[in-house]
CSV table of C-alpha atoms in Angstrom, one decimal:
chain,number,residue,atom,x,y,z
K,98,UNK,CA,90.8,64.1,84.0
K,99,UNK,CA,91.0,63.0,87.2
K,100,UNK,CA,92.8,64.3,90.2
K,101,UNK,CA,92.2,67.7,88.5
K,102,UNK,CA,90.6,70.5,91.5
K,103,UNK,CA,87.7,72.6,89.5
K,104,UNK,CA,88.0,76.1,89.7
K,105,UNK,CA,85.9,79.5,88.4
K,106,UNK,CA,87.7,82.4,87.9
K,107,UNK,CA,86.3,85.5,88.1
K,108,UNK,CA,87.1,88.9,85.9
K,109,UNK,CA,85.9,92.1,84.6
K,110,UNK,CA,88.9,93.0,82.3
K,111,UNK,CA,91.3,91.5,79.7
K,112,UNK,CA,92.1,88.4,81.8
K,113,UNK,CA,95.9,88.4,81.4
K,114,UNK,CA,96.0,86.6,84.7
K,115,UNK,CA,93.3,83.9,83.7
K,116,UNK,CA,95.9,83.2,80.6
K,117,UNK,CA,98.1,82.7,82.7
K,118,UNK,CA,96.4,80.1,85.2
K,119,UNK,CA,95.1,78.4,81.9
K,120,UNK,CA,98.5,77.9,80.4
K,121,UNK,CA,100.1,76.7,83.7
K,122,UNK,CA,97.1,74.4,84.0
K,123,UNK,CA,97.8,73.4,80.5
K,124,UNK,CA,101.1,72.5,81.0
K,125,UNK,CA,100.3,70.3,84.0
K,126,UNK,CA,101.8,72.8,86.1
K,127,UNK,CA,99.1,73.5,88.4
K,128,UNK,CA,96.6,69.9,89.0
K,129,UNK,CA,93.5,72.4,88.1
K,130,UNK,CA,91.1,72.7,85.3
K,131,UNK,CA,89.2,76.2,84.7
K,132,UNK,CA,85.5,75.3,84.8
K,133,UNK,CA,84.1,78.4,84.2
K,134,UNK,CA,84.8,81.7,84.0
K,135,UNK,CA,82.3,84.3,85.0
K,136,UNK,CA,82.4,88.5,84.3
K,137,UNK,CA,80.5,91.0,85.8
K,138,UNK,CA,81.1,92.4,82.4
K,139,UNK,CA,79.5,90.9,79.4
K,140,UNK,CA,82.1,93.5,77.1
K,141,UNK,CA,85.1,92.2,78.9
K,142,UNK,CA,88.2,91.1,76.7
K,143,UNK,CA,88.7,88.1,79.3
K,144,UNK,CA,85.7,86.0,78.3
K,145,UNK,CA,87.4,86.2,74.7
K,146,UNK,CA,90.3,84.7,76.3
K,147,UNK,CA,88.0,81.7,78.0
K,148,UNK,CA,86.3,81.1,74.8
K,149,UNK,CA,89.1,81.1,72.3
K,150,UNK,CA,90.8,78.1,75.4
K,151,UNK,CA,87.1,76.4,75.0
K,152,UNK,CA,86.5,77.5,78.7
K,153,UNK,CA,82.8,77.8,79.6
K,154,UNK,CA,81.8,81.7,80.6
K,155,UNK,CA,78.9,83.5,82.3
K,156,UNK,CA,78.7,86.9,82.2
K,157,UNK,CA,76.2,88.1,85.0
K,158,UNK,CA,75.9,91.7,84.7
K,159,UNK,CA,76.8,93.8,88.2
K,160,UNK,CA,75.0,97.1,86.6
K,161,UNK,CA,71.5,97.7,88.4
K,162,UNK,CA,71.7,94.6,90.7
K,163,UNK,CA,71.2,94.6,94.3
K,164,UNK,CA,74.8,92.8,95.5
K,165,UNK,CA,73.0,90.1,97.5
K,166,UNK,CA,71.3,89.0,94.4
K,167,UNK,CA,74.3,89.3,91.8
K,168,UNK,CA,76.2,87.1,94.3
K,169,UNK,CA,73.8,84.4,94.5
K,170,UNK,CA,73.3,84.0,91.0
K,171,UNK,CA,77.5,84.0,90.4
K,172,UNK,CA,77.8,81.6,94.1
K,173,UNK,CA,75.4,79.2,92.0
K,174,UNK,CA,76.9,79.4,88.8
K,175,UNK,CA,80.2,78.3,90.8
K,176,UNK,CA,78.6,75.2,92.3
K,177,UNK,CA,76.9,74.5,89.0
K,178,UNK,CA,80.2,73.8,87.6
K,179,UNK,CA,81.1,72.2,90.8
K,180,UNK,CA,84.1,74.3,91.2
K,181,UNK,CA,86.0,73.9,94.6
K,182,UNK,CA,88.1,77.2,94.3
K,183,UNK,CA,87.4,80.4,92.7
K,184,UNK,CA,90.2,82.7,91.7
K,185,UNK,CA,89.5,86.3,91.6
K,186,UNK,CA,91.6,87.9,88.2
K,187,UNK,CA,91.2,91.5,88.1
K,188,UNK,CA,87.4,91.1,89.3
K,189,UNK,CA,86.5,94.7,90.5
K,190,UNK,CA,83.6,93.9,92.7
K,191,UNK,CA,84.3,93.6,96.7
K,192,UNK,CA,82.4,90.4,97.7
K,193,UNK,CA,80.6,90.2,100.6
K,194,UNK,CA,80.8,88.4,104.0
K,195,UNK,CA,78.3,85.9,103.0
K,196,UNK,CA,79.8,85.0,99.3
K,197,UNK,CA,83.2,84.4,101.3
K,198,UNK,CA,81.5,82.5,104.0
K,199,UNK,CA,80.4,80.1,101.1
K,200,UNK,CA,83.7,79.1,99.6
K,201,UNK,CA,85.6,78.9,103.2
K,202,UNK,CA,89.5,79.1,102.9
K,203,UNK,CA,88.8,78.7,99.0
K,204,UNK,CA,88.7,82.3,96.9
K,205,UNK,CA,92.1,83.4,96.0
K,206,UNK,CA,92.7,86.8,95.1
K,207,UNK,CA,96.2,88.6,93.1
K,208,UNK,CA,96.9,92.3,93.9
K,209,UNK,CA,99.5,94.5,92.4
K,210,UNK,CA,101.2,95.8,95.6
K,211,UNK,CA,103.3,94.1,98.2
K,212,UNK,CA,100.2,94.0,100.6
K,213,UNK,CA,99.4,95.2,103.2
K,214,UNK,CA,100.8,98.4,101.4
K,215,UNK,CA,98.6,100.1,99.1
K,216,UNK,CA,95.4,98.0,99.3
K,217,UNK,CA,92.5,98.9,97.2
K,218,UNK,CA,92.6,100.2,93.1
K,219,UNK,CA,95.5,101.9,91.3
K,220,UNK,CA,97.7,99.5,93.8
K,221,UNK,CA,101.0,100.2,91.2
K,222,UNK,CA,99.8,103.8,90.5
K,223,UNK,CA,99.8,104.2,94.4
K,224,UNK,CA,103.2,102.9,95.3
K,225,UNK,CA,104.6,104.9,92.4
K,226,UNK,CA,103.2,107.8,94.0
K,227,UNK,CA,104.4,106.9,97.2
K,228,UNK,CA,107.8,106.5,96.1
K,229,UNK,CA,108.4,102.9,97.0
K,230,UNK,CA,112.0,101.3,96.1
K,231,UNK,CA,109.9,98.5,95.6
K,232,UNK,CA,107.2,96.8,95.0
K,233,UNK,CA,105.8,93.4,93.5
K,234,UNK,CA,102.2,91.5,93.8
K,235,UNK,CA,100.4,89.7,96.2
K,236,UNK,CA,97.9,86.5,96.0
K,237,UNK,CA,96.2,86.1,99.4
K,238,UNK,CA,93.0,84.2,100.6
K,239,UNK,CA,89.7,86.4,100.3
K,240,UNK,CA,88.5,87.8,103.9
K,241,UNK,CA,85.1,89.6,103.8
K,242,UNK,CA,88.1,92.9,103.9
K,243,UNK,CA,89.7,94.5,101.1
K,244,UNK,CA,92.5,92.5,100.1
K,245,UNK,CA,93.1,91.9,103.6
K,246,UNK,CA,93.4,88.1,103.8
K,247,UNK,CA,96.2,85.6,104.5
K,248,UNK,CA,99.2,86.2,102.3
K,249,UNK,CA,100.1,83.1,100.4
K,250,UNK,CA,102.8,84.3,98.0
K,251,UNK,CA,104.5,87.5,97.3
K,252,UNK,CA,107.2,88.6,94.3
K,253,UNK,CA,109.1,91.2,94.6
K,254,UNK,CA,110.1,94.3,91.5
K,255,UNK,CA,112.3,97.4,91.8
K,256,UNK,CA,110.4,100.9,91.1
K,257,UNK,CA,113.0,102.8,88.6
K,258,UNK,CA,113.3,106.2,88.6
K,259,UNK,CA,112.1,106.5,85.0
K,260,UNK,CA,109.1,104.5,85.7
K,261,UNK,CA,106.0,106.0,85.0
K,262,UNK,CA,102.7,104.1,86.7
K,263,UNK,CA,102.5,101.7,83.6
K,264,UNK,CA,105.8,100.8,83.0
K,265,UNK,CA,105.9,99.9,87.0
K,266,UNK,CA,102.5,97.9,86.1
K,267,UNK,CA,104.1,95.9,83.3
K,268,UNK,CA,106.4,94.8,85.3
K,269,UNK,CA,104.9,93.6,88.2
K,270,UNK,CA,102.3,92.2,86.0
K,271,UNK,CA,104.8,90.1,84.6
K,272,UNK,CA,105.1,88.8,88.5
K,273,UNK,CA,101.9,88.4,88.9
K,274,UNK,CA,101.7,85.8,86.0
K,275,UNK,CA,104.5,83.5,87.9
K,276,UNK,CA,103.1,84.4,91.4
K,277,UNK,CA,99.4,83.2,90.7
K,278,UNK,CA,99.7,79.7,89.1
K,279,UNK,CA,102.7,79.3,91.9
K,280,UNK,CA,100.6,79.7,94.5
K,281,UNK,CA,97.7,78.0,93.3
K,282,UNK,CA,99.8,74.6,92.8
K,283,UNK,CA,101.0,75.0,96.4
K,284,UNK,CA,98.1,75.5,98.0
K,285,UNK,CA,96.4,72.8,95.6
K,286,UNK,CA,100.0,69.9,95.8
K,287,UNK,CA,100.8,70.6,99.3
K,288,UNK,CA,99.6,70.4,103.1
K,289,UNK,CA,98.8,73.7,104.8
K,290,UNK,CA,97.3,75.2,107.4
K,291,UNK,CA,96.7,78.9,109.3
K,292,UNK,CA,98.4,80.3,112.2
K,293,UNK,CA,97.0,82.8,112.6
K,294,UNK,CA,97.3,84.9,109.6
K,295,UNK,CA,100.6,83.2,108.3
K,296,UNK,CA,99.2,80.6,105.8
K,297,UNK,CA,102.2,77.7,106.7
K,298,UNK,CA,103.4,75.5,104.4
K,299,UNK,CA,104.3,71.6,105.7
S,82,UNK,CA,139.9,115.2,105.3
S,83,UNK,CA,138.4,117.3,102.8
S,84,UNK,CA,135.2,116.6,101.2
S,85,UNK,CA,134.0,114.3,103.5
S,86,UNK,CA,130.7,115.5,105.0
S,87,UNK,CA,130.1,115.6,108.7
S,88,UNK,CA,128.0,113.3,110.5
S,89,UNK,CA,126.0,112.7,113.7
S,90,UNK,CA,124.7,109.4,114.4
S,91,UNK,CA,121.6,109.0,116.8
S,92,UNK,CA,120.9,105.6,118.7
S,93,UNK,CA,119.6,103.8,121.4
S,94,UNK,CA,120.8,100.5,121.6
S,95,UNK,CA,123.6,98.0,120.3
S,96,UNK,CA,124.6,100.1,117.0
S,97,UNK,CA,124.8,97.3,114.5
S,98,UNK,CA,124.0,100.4,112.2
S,99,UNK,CA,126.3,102.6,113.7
S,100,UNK,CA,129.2,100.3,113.1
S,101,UNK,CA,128.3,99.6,109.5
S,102,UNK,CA,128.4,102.9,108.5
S,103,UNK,CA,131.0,103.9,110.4
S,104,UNK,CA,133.2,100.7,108.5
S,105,UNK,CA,131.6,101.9,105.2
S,106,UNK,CA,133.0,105.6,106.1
S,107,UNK,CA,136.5,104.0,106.7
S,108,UNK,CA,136.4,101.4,103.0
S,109,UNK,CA,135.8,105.1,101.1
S,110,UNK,CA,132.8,104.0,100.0
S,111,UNK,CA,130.6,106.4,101.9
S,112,UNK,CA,132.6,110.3,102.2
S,113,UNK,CA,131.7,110.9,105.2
S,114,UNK,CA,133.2,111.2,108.9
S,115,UNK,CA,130.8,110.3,111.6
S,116,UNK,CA,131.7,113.9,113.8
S,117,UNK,CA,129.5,112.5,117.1
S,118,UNK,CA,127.3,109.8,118.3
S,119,UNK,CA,124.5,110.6,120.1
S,120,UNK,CA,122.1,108.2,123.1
S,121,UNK,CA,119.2,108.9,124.9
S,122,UNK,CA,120.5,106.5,126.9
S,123,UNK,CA,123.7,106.7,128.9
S,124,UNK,CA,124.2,102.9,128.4
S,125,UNK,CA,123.7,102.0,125.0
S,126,UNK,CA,126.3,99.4,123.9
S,127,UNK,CA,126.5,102.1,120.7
S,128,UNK,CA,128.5,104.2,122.7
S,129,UNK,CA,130.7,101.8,123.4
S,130,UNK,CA,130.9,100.6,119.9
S,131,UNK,CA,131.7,104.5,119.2
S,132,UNK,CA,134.2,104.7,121.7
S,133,UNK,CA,136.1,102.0,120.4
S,134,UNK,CA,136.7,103.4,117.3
S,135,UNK,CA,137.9,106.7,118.5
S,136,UNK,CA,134.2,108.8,117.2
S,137,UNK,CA,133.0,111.4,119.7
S,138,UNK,CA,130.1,110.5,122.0
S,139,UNK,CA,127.4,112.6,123.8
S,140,UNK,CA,125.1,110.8,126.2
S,141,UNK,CA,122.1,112.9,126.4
S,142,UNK,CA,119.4,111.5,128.7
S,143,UNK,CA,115.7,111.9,127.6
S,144,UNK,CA,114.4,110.5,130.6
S,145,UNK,CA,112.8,113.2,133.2
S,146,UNK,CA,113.3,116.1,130.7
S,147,UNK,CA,110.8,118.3,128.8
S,148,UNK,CA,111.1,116.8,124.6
S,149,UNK,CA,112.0,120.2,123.5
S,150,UNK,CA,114.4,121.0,125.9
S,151,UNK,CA,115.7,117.2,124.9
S,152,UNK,CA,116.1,117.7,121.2
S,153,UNK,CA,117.2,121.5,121.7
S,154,UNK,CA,120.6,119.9,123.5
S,155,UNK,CA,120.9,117.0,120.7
S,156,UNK,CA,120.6,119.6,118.0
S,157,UNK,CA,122.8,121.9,119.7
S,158,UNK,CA,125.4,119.2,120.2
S,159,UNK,CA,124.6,118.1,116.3
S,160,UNK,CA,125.7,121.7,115.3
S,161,UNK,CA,128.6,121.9,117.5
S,162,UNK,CA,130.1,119.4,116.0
S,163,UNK,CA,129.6,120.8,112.7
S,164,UNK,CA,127.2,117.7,111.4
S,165,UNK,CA,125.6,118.4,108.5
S,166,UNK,CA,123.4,115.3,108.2
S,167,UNK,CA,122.2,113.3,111.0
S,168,UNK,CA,121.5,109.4,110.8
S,169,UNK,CA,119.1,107.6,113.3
S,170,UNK,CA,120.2,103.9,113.8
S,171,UNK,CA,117.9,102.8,116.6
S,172,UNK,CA,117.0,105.6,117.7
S,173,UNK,CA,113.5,104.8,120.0
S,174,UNK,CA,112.6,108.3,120.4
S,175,UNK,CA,110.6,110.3,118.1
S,176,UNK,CA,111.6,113.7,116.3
S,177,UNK,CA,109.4,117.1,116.7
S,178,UNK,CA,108.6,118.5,113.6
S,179,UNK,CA,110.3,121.8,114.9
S,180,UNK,CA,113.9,119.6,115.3
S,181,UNK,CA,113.2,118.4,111.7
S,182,UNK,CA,112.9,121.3,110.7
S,183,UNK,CA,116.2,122.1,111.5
S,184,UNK,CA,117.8,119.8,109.3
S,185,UNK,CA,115.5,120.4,106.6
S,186,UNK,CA,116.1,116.6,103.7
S,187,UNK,CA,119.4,116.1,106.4
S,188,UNK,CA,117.6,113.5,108.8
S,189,UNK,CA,117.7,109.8,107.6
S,190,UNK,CA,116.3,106.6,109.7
S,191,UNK,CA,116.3,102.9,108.9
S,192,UNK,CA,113.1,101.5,109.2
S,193,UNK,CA,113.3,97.2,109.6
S,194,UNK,CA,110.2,96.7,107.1
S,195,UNK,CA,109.0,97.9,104.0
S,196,UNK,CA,107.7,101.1,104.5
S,197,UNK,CA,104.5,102.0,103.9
S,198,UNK,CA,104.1,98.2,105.1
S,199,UNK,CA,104.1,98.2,109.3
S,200,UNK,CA,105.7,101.5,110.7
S,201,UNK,CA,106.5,101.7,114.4
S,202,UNK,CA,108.3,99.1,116.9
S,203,UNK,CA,108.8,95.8,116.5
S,204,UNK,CA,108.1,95.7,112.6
S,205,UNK,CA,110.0,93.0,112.2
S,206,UNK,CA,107.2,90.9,114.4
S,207,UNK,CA,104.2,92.9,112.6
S,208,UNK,CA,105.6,91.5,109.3
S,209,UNK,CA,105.6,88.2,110.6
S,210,UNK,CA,102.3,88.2,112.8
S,211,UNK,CA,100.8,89.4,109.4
S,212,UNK,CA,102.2,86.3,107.4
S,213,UNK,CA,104.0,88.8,105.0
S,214,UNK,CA,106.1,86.5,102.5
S,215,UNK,CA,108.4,89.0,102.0
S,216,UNK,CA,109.9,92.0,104.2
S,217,UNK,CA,113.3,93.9,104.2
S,218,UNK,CA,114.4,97.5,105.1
S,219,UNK,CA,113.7,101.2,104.0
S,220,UNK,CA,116.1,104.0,104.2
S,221,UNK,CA,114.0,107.0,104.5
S,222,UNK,CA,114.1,110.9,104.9
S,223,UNK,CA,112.5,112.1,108.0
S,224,UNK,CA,109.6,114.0,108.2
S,225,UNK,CA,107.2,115.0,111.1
S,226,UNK,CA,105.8,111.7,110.9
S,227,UNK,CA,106.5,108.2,111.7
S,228,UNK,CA,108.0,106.3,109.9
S,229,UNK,CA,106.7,108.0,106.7
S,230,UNK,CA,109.2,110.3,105.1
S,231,UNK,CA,110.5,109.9,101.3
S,232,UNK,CA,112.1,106.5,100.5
S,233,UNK,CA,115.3,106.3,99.2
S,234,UNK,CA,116.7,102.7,99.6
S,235,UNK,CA,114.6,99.5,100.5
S,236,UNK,CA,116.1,95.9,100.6
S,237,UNK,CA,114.1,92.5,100.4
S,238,UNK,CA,113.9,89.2,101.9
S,239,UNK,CA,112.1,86.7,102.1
S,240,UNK,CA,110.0,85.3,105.2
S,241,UNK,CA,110.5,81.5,105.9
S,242,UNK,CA,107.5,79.2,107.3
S,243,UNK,CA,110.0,78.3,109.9
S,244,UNK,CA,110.9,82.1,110.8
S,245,UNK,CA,110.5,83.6,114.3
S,246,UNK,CA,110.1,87.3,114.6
S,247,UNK,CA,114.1,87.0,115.7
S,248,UNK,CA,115.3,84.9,112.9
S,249,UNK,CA,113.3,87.3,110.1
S,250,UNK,CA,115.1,90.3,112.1
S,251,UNK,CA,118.3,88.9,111.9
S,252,UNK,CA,118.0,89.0,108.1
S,253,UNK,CA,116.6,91.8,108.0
S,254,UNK,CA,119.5,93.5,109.9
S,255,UNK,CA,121.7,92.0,107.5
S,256,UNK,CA,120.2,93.7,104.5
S,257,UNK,CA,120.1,97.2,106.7
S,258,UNK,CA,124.1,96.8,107.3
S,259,UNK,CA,124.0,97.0,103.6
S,260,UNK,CA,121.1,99.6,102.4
S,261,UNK,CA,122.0,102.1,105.3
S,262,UNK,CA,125.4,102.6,103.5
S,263,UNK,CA,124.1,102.6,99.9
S,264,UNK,CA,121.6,104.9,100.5
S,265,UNK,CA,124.1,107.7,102.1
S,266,UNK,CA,126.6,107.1,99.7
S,267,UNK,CA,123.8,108.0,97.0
S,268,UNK,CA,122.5,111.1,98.9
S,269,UNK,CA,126.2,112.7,99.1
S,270,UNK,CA,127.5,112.0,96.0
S,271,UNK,CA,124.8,111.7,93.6
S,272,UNK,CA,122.4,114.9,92.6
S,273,UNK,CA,118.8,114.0,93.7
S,274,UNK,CA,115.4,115.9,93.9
S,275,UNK,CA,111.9,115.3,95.4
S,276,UNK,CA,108.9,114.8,92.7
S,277,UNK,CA,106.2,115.1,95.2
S,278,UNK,CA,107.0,111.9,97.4
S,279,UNK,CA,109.4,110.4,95.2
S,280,UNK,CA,113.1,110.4,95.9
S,281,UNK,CA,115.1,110.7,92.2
S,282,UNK,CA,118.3,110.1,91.4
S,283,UNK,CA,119.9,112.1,88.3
């Protein structure tokens, strides 16, 4: 399979967004094949989804590891599989300066808000609460911040005023399974660069 | 002209906003009458804009005099003119709580982003310094804060590679000529409640 970029993704729930990169990748949508995927859960329905696809998983348990270590043992399971990009699906651990440092320009991350609003966890359950007309998903470039990096693509959803916090979630999580593989094949197929924090398409 | 509400319109500058509500006021499809228009600033082109079609104006100068004594003469000539609800389109100056108080859920701004995303000036070049994909517009309630009150209408678009801040505010102020209309019309002729933050429409 040549021409095909090598990439770990990285999850700690059902991996509804891995799907979703695996399928595009099937279809030759995005020029990537999934190398491995890694959980910082061993229970975690996503590894289900990597096996059942014939995707090679690690689970390397978080629980009662100093950070610095837990990163070096998932940074090396990365390079083991000589991945090039790692895509961050619903992983719940903040990496650290150091783990970014290693993959330069090269961890992509998907959040549920239209970032830089409502950063952090329960992103759809915040803009809900805010009262946000809208709202929509975000996959940026990994900065040692929280979810603070360059944006690369955004999609857009309206906040009804029935919605309850999960039926906003569905549907931005519909968006974020267009959003993700679209960015990854445009960072992947075409020439870019950073002005400062606007990642620029040629 | 029964059952049209009264309205004053604040501003400081050209009055793009102005006009389009004032137009939307004069298709029916916003009952209301704009009573007065109010500067800060004896020369804003929106007084002109005003004049021209025959709406009442009040230049009251902010400069060299104490804030409360300020917005004690703007909400005195609000009152006199028997506004009921008072629209900021440009208006650069910020409201005490004590005025909003006043006009207690009466007092709505147009913000050029999507609010919580980059309140303050120039939010138009925040959005695009920050490489957002997408921006828009928020019709808002005003509260003691900035910028921050319950949403009621907010408009996308999208942000080009080739944008400048002035390009991404010109379609932004497109999408404002047409949320600043929709969201009044809503306010005055739909019922509508506040759950917490949120802004719902029976």
């Amino acid at each position: 399979m040549a021409g095909l970029t090598r990439i770990a993704v990285l999850l700690s729930g059902r991996g509804s967004n891995l799907v979703a990169l695996a399928e595009a990748c099937a279809r030759g949508e995005v020029p990537a094949e999934i190398a491995l995927v890694i959980s910082n859960r061993a229970d975690a329905p996503g590894l289900d989804r990597a096996r059942e696809r014939g995707i090679p998983v690690a689970a390397i348990p978080g629980k009662g590891v100093a950070r610095e270590e837990h990163e070096r043992l998932v940074a090396d399971a990365i390079e083991e599989a000589r991945a090039q990009w790692v895509c961050l699906a619903g992983y719940m651990r903040l990496l650290s300066p150091a783990f970014v440092a290693r993959f330069p320009q090269r961890i992509v991350n998907i959040h549920p808000a239209l970032l830089p609003s409502f950063p952090g966890l329960e992103a759809q359950r915040q803009a809900w609460a805010h009262g946000a007309k809208v709202s929509g998903c975000t996959v940026h470039l990994v900065d040692a911040g929280c979810d603070s990096g360059p944006i690369v693509v955004q999609r857009t959803v309206p906040v009804l005023d029935d919605d309850t916090p999960e039926t906003l979630a569905a549907r931005i999580l519909e968006q974020e399974h267009i959003a993700y593989p679209a960015a990854l094949r445009m960072l992947l197929t075409r020439a870019w660069r950073l002005e400062g924090r606007r990642v620029i398409f040629d």
